[in-house]
């Protein structure tokens, strides 16, 4: 009897020391999802970059091109021309997390110091960074405004996915009603000013389109006296004839979805959240995700 009791006690001890298997629910893989955010890029005169956050597959882009150069006179010191305002473009870009987006914010075309400064000779006004055309050496008009653009999968102009055009530079102010202002940039077709707004009813520089203007995206350089030059864009705007304003550079939305582009002579969003007619000064780009 004692032998059986001993065997039973031994079996209980062995059973207590055997680890029973445990069962756990299957773990789901962890997916990193970035919180939403926004980054604003101001003009620096050089390329900038944006690294796509983890978990992000689409970014929304809002961008404004730069204004053309203003000010200066030849024979009417009480009046001077104004550079065309920059355009606006927006759209959604499909991206890969961790990849690099290349950011180019256009600079305003160089201006005379004021309406009281006589148009320069032998010291032409320079075009704004990223495509603005340069003024003529003899009695220079305003420099063209630079375009703003985003490039993806490369840094050549062929890698541009969205562009906001820059405005054309001013020409000679012939009278109080013929100020020879530059044409606004942006839109699928940038602005060409009417002849009757230009000194002597001469022909101003042509606004660029999706297939006309300078295909390298750079505004035309001035070749005649007192002339405004073209703004940068998808295609660069044209320089004016003698004493007239330059044409704006065109916008582009062919590389994004849900895109739209607006010429700088029309109502558009302001970076501060309100609305405005065209972009004055340097360009700006806002990326949200």
mmCIF file of C-alpha atoms in Angstrom:
data_model
loop_
_atom_site.group_PDB
_atom_site.id
_atom_site.type_symbol
_atom_site.label_atom_id
_atom_site.label_comp_id
_atom_site.label_asym_id
_atom_site.label_seq_id
_atom_site.Cartn_x
_atom_site.Cartn_y
_atom_site.Cartn_z
ATOM 1 C CA UNK A 1 0.000 0.000 0.000
ATOM 2 C CA UNK A 2 2.815 2.355 0.906
ATOM 3 C CA UNK A 3 4.465 1.522 -2.450
ATOM 4 C CA UNK A 4 1.395 2.701 -4.393
ATOM 5 C CA UNK A 5 1.144 5.890 -2.381
ATOM 6 C CA UNK A 6 4.814 6.579 -3.162
ATOM 7 C CA UNK A 7 4.257 6.059 -6.917
ATOM 8 C CA UNK A 8 1.266 8.428 -6.974
ATOM 9 C CA UNK A 9 3.195 11.127 -5.121
ATOM 10 C CA UNK A 10 6.110 10.774 -7.550
ATOM 11 C CA UNK A 11 3.816 11.136 -10.552
ATOM 12 C CA UNK A 12 2.291 14.344 -9.112
ATOM 13 C CA UNK A 13 5.749 15.847 -8.695
ATOM 14 C CA UNK A 14 6.721 15.006 -12.313
ATOM 15 C CA UNK A 15 3.445 16.445 -13.645
ATOM 16 C CA UNK A 16 3.983 19.705 -11.752
ATOM 17 C CA UNK A 17 7.418 20.132 -13.335
ATOM 18 C CA UNK A 18 6.282 19.634 -16.921
ATOM 19 C CA UNK A 19 5.737 23.037 -18.671
ATOM 20 C CA UNK A 20 2.455 23.089 -20.489
ATOM 21 C CA UNK A 21 2.378 24.888 -23.842
ATOM 22 C CA UNK A 22 0.790 28.335 -23.858
ATOM 23 C CA UNK A 23 -1.252 29.746 -26.752
ATOM 24 C CA UNK A 24 -1.193 33.427 -27.788
ATOM 25 C CA UNK A 25 -3.183 35.369 -30.371
ATOM 26 C CA UNK A 26 -1.325 36.164 -33.642
ATOM 27 C CA UNK A 27 0.474 39.576 -33.681
ATOM 28 C CA UNK A 28 -0.395 41.970 -36.519
ATOM 29 C CA UNK A 29 2.623 43.607 -38.199
ATOM 30 C CA UNK A 30 3.180 47.249 -37.133
ATOM 31 C CA UNK A 31 2.652 49.801 -39.883
ATOM 32 C CA UNK A 32 4.260 53.213 -39.435
ATOM 33 C CA UNK A 33 1.860 55.999 -40.376
ATOM 34 C CA UNK A 34 3.109 59.567 -40.310
ATOM 35 C CA UNK A 35 0.973 62.257 -38.783
ATOM 36 C CA UNK A 36 -0.073 65.078 -41.067
ATOM 37 C CA UNK A 37 2.181 68.074 -41.493
ATOM 38 C CA UNK A 38 3.151 71.060 -43.601
ATOM 39 C CA UNK A 39 6.414 72.645 -44.713
ATOM 40 C CA UNK A 40 6.827 76.062 -46.337
ATOM 41 C CA UNK A 41 9.757 76.815 -48.647
ATOM 42 C CA UNK A 42 10.724 80.454 -49.177
ATOM 43 C CA UNK A 43 13.122 81.843 -51.763
ATOM 44 C CA UNK A 44 16.824 81.055 -51.177
ATOM 45 C CA UNK A 45 18.322 81.269 -54.679
ATOM 46 C CA UNK A 46 19.247 77.570 -54.691
ATOM 47 C CA UNK A 47 17.718 74.101 -54.812
ATOM 48 C CA UNK A 48 16.029 72.856 -51.641
ATOM 49 C CA UNK A 49 14.887 69.336 -50.741
ATOM 50 C CA UNK A 50 12.009 67.633 -48.953
ATOM 51 C CA UNK A 51 12.260 64.060 -47.647
ATOM 52 C CA UNK A 52 8.952 62.190 -47.760
ATOM 53 C CA UNK A 53 7.992 61.089 -44.210
ATOM 54 C CA UNK A 54 7.423 57.458 -43.291
ATOM 55 C CA UNK A 55 4.002 56.157 -44.243
ATOM 56 C CA UNK A 56 3.263 59.006 -46.678
ATOM 57 C CA UNK A 57 2.275 58.126 -50.252
ATOM 58 C CA UNK A 58 0.780 61.448 -51.444
ATOM 59 C CA UNK A 59 1.770 65.044 -50.903
ATOM 60 C CA UNK A 60 -0.222 68.152 -51.800
ATOM 61 C CA UNK A 61 1.692 70.998 -53.401
ATOM 62 C CA UNK A 62 0.759 74.682 -53.530
ATOM 63 C CA UNK A 63 3.142 77.047 -55.286
ATOM 64 C CA UNK A 64 3.481 80.620 -56.471
ATOM 65 C CA UNK A 65 5.845 81.980 -59.124
ATOM 66 C CA UNK A 66 7.785 85.227 -58.715
ATOM 67 C CA UNK A 67 7.008 88.713 -59.977
ATOM 68 C CA UNK A 68 8.925 90.445 -62.756
ATOM 69 C CA UNK A 69 11.060 93.521 -62.097
ATOM 70 C CA UNK A 70 9.445 96.966 -61.696
ATOM 71 C CA UNK A 71 10.333 100.670 -61.518
ATOM 72 C CA UNK A 72 12.558 102.982 -63.541
ATOM 73 C CA UNK A 73 11.786 105.446 -66.316
ATOM 74 C CA UNK A 74 13.299 106.834 -69.494
ATOM 75 C CA UNK A 75 11.488 110.098 -70.144
ATOM 76 C CA UNK A 76 8.505 110.184 -67.750
ATOM 77 C CA UNK A 77 9.798 110.191 -64.178
ATOM 78 C CA UNK A 78 6.301 110.464 -62.701
ATOM 79 C CA UNK A 79 5.388 107.026 -64.080
ATOM 80 C CA UNK A 80 7.064 103.674 -64.261
ATOM 81 C CA UNK A 81 6.180 100.165 -65.294
ATOM 82 C CA UNK A 82 5.295 97.244 -63.028
ATOM 83 C CA UNK A 83 6.502 93.679 -63.388
ATOM 84 C CA UNK A 84 3.897 91.012 -64.107
ATOM 85 C CA UNK A 85 2.794 89.054 -61.043
ATOM 86 C CA UNK A 86 3.568 85.396 -60.497
ATOM 87 C CA UNK A 87 1.065 82.612 -61.112
ATOM 88 C CA UNK A 88 -0.252 79.792 -58.935
ATOM 89 C CA UNK A 89 -0.333 76.002 -59.332
ATOM 90 C CA UNK A 90 -1.512 73.176 -57.099
ATOM 91 C CA UNK A 91 -1.865 69.399 -57.281
ATOM 92 C CA UNK A 92 -1.276 66.034 -55.592
ATOM 93 C CA UNK A 93 1.919 64.069 -56.203
ATOM 94 C CA UNK A 94 2.266 60.315 -55.632
ATOM 95 C CA UNK A 95 5.501 59.661 -53.728
ATOM 96 C CA UNK A 96 7.445 56.947 -51.932
ATOM 97 C CA UNK A 97 8.316 57.270 -48.255
ATOM 98 C CA UNK A 98 11.957 58.223 -47.771
ATOM 99 C CA UNK A 99 12.372 59.589 -51.295
ATOM 100 C CA UNK A 100 13.599 63.099 -52.098
ATOM 101 C CA UNK A 101 11.480 65.845 -53.628
ATOM 102 C CA UNK A 102 13.470 68.682 -55.212
ATOM 103 C CA UNK A 103 12.136 72.165 -54.534
ATOM 104 C CA UNK A 104 12.853 75.276 -56.646
ATOM 105 C CA UNK A 105 11.386 78.581 -55.417
ATOM 106 C CA UNK A 106 11.569 81.387 -57.990
ATOM 107 C CA UNK A 107 13.145 84.769 -57.246
ATOM 108 C CA UNK A 108 11.710 88.174 -58.177
ATOM 109 C CA UNK A 109 13.203 89.815 -61.253
ATOM 110 C CA UNK A 110 15.619 92.621 -60.417
ATOM 111 C CA UNK A 111 13.930 96.018 -60.197
ATOM 112 C CA UNK A 112 15.060 99.612 -60.346
ATOM 113 C CA UNK A 113 15.360 101.160 -56.903
ATOM 114 C CA UNK A 114 12.239 103.268 -57.491
ATOM 115 C CA UNK A 115 10.247 105.079 -60.159
ATOM 116 C CA UNK A 116 12.725 107.939 -59.726
ATOM 117 C CA UNK A 117 15.658 105.838 -60.970
ATOM 118 C CA UNK A 118 16.297 106.284 -64.662
ATOM 119 C CA UNK A 119 16.455 103.015 -66.596
ATOM 120 C CA UNK A 120 19.967 101.639 -66.422
ATOM 121 C CA UNK A 121 22.532 101.574 -69.185
ATOM 122 C CA UNK A 122 25.410 99.083 -69.385
ATOM 123 C CA UNK A 123 24.185 97.465 -66.174
ATOM 124 C CA UNK A 124 21.153 95.357 -67.090
ATOM 125 C CA UNK A 125 18.652 94.205 -64.527
ATOM 126 C CA UNK A 126 19.006 90.484 -63.878
ATOM 127 C CA UNK A 127 16.274 87.903 -64.145
ATOM 128 C CA UNK A 128 15.011 86.183 -61.010
ATOM 129 C CA UNK A 129 16.495 82.815 -60.086
ATOM 130 C CA UNK A 130 14.992 79.780 -61.828
ATOM 131 C CA UNK A 131 14.293 81.079 -65.287
ATOM 132 C CA UNK A 132 13.749 84.835 -65.288
ATOM 133 C CA UNK A 133 15.144 86.572 -68.410
ATOM 134 C CA UNK A 134 17.839 89.258 -68.132
ATOM 135 C CA UNK A 135 17.352 92.873 -69.226
ATOM 136 C CA UNK A 136 18.993 94.467 -72.262
ATOM 137 C CA UNK A 137 22.379 96.150 -71.876
ATOM 138 C CA UNK A 138 21.121 99.453 -73.307
ATOM 139 C CA UNK A 139 18.435 101.082 -71.157
ATOM 140 C CA UNK A 140 17.474 97.908 -69.344
ATOM 141 C CA UNK A 141 13.890 97.057 -68.496
ATOM 142 C CA UNK A 142 12.932 94.893 -65.517
ATOM 143 C CA UNK A 143 14.259 91.359 -65.139
ATOM 144 C CA UNK A 144 11.838 88.482 -65.587
ATOM 145 C CA UNK A 145 10.404 86.690 -62.554
ATOM 146 C CA UNK A 146 11.648 83.186 -61.817
ATOM 147 C CA UNK A 147 9.348 80.164 -61.919
ATOM 148 C CA UNK A 148 8.671 77.935 -58.932
ATOM 149 C CA UNK A 149 8.663 74.186 -59.583
ATOM 150 C CA UNK A 150 8.900 70.712 -58.046
ATOM 151 C CA UNK A 151 11.053 67.958 -59.526
ATOM 152 C CA UNK A 152 10.805 64.269 -58.671
ATOM 153 C CA UNK A 153 12.994 61.290 -59.628
ATOM 154 C CA UNK A 154 15.664 63.696 -60.880
ATOM 155 C CA UNK A 155 16.738 67.328 -61.090
ATOM 156 C CA UNK A 156 16.588 68.128 -64.812
ATOM 157 C CA UNK A 157 13.834 70.301 -66.289
ATOM 158 C CA UNK A 158 12.381 67.096 -67.725
ATOM 159 C CA UNK A 159 11.749 65.947 -64.138
ATOM 160 C CA UNK A 160 9.438 68.860 -63.359
ATOM 161 C CA UNK A 161 5.999 67.645 -62.279
ATOM 162 C CA UNK A 162 4.387 71.017 -61.500
ATOM 163 C CA UNK A 163 5.340 74.633 -62.310
ATOM 164 C CA UNK A 164 4.057 78.097 -61.346
ATOM 165 C CA UNK A 165 5.154 80.675 -63.925
ATOM 166 C CA UNK A 166 6.963 83.949 -63.220
ATOM 167 C CA UNK A 167 5.873 87.369 -64.488
ATOM 168 C CA UNK A 168 7.485 89.405 -67.268
ATOM 169 C CA UNK A 169 9.603 92.482 -66.535
ATOM 170 C CA UNK A 170 8.472 96.083 -67.134
ATOM 171 C CA UNK A 171 9.369 98.196 -70.148
ATOM 172 C CA UNK A 172 9.518 101.966 -70.654
ATOM 173 C CA UNK A 173 6.707 104.142 -69.250
ATOM 174 C CA UNK A 174 5.566 106.254 -72.175
ATOM 175 C CA UNK A 175 2.739 108.096 -70.438
ATOM 176 C CA UNK A 176 0.326 107.768 -67.537
ATOM 177 C CA UNK A 177 -1.813 105.370 -69.586
ATOM 178 C CA UNK A 178 0.977 103.511 -71.379
ATOM 179 C CA UNK A 179 3.098 102.108 -68.574
ATOM 180 C CA UNK A 180 4.468 99.070 -70.447
ATOM 181 C CA UNK A 181 3.856 96.665 -67.589
ATOM 182 C CA UNK A 182 4.986 93.041 -67.778
ATOM 183 C CA UNK A 183 2.563 90.195 -68.412
ATOM 184 C CA UNK A 184 1.484 87.942 -65.546
ATOM 185 C CA UNK A 185 2.956 84.457 -65.290
ATOM 186 C CA UNK A 186 1.281 81.120 -64.700
ATOM 187 C CA UNK A 187 -1.782 79.398 -66.074
ATOM 188 C CA UNK A 188 -1.754 77.100 -69.073
ATOM 189 C CA UNK A 189 -1.376 80.289 -71.135
ATOM 190 C CA UNK A 190 0.489 83.163 -69.470
ATOM 191 C CA UNK A 191 -0.491 86.785 -70.017
ATOM 192 C CA UNK A 192 0.448 88.846 -73.057
ATOM 193 C CA UNK A 193 -0.349 92.503 -72.427
ATOM 194 C CA UNK A 194 -2.508 94.342 -74.965
ATOM 195 C CA UNK A 195 -0.682 96.570 -77.441
ATOM 196 C CA UNK A 196 -2.644 99.630 -76.354
ATOM 197 C CA UNK A 197 -1.232 99.330 -72.835
ATOM 198 C CA UNK A 198 2.316 99.624 -74.170
ATOM 199 C CA UNK A 199 4.321 102.672 -75.163
ATOM 200 C CA UNK A 200 3.597 103.631 -78.771
ATOM 201 C CA UNK A 201 1.140 100.727 -79.172
ATOM 202 C CA UNK A 202 4.105 98.478 -79.815
ATOM 203 C CA UNK A 203 4.012 94.708 -79.497
ATOM 204 C CA UNK A 204 4.805 93.366 -76.006
ATOM 205 C CA UNK A 205 6.451 90.043 -75.225
ATOM 206 C CA UNK A 206 4.274 86.982 -75.731
ATOM 207 C CA UNK A 207 3.074 84.978 -72.762
ATOM 208 C CA UNK A 208 4.220 81.353 -72.937
ATOM 209 C CA UNK A 209 1.874 78.382 -73.401
ATOM 210 C CA UNK A 210 2.187 74.605 -73.020
ATOM 211 C CA UNK A 211 4.034 74.403 -76.316
ATOM 212 C CA UNK A 212 5.243 77.906 -77.256
ATOM 213 C CA UNK A 213 7.877 80.181 -75.812
ATOM 214 C CA UNK A 214 11.295 78.997 -74.688
ATOM 215 C CA UNK A 215 11.244 75.229 -74.157
ATOM 216 C CA UNK A 216 14.107 75.427 -71.640
ATOM 217 C CA UNK A 217 11.796 77.304 -69.290
ATOM 218 C CA UNK A 218 13.892 80.496 -69.320
ATOM 219 C CA UNK A 219 12.419 83.881 -70.228
ATOM 220 C CA UNK A 220 13.778 85.603 -73.325
ATOM 221 C CA UNK A 221 16.581 88.122 -72.786
ATOM 222 C CA UNK A 222 16.048 91.673 -73.987
ATOM 223 C CA UNK A 223 17.618 92.695 -77.284
ATOM 224 C CA UNK A 224 16.065 96.148 -77.790
ATOM 225 C CA UNK A 225 16.139 99.453 -75.877
ATOM 226 C CA UNK A 226 13.865 99.983 -72.851
ATOM 227 C CA UNK A 227 12.434 96.489 -73.096
ATOM 228 C CA UNK A 228 11.003 94.182 -70.439
ATOM 229 C CA UNK A 229 11.932 90.503 -70.656
ATOM 230 C CA UNK A 230 10.184 87.176 -70.211
ATOM 231 C CA UNK A 231 9.327 85.333 -67.033
ATOM 232 C CA UNK A 232 10.449 81.778 -66.320
ATOM 233 C CA UNK A 233 7.993 78.903 -66.524
ATOM 234 C CA UNK A 234 7.216 75.549 -68.080
ATOM 235 C CA UNK A 235 7.955 77.511 -71.255
ATOM 236 C CA UNK A 236 9.684 80.867 -70.852
ATOM 237 C CA UNK A 237 7.935 84.108 -71.796
ATOM 238 C CA UNK A 238 9.000 86.383 -74.652
ATOM 239 C CA UNK A 239 10.829 89.730 -74.509
ATOM 240 C CA UNK A 240 8.977 92.820 -75.676
ATOM 241 C CA UNK A 241 9.685 94.981 -78.699
ATOM 242 C CA UNK A 242 11.195 98.439 -78.194
ATOM 243 C CA UNK A 243 9.941 99.925 -74.887
ATOM 244 C CA UNK A 244 7.354 97.227 -74.113
ATOM 245 C CA UNK A 245 6.892 94.762 -71.264
ATOM 246 C CA UNK A 246 7.853 91.093 -71.300
ATOM 247 C CA UNK A 247 5.475 88.113 -71.372
ATOM 248 C CA UNK A 248 4.855 85.766 -68.473
ATOM 249 C CA UNK A 249 6.125 82.199 -68.232
ATOM 250 C CA UNK A 250 3.528 79.421 -68.306
ATOM 251 C CA UNK A 251 2.475 77.076 -65.512
ATOM 252 C CA UNK A 252 2.335 73.265 -65.717
ATOM 253 C CA UNK A 253 0.335 70.554 -63.897
ATOM 254 C CA UNK A 254 0.954 67.546 -66.139
ATOM 255 C CA UNK A 255 2.821 65.519 -63.510
ATOM 256 C CA UNK A 256 0.275 65.744 -60.685
ATOM 257 C CA UNK A 257 -3.321 64.705 -60.086
ATOM 258 C CA UNK A 258 -6.244 67.010 -59.254
ATOM 259 C CA UNK A 259 -4.125 69.881 -60.540
ATOM 260 C CA UNK A 260 -5.033 73.465 -61.402
ATOM 261 C CA UNK A 261 -3.047 76.525 -62.437
ATOM 262 C CA UNK A 262 -3.984 80.223 -62.378
ATOM 263 C CA UNK A 263 -2.467 83.191 -64.194
ATOM 264 C CA UNK A 264 -1.194 86.015 -61.989
ATOM 265 C CA UNK A 265 -3.787 88.530 -63.229
ATOM 266 C CA UNK A 266 -6.636 86.552 -61.619
ATOM 267 C CA UNK A 267 -7.803 85.743 -58.093
ATOM 268 C CA UNK A 268 -5.872 82.940 -56.401
ATOM 269 C CA UNK A 269 -5.144 81.624 -52.891
ATOM 270 C CA UNK A 270 -2.722 83.624 -50.756
ATOM 271 C CA UNK A 271 -0.153 81.617 -48.733
ATOM 272 C CA UNK A 272 -1.661 83.130 -45.568
ATOM 273 C CA UNK A 273 -5.011 81.483 -46.342
ATOM 274 C CA UNK A 274 -6.828 84.481 -47.819
ATOM 275 C CA UNK A 275 -7.034 85.386 -51.525
ATOM 276 C CA UNK A 276 -5.098 87.798 -53.734
ATOM 277 C CA UNK A 277 -4.628 88.754 -57.376
ATOM 278 C CA UNK A 278 -1.241 87.394 -58.410
ATOM 279 C CA UNK A 279 1.942 86.878 -56.413
ATOM 280 C CA UNK A 280 4.102 89.906 -55.682
ATOM 281 C CA UNK A 281 7.788 89.554 -54.817
ATOM 282 C CA UNK A 282 9.534 86.191 -54.610
ATOM 283 C CA UNK A 283 7.771 82.874 -55.076
ATOM 284 C CA UNK A 284 6.881 80.364 -52.346
ATOM 285 C CA UNK A 285 6.051 76.632 -52.165
ATOM 286 C CA UNK A 286 3.999 74.817 -49.497
ATOM 287 C CA UNK A 287 3.993 71.008 -49.185
ATOM 288 C CA UNK A 288 1.420 69.267 -46.984
ATOM 289 C CA UNK A 289 0.848 65.591 -46.202
#
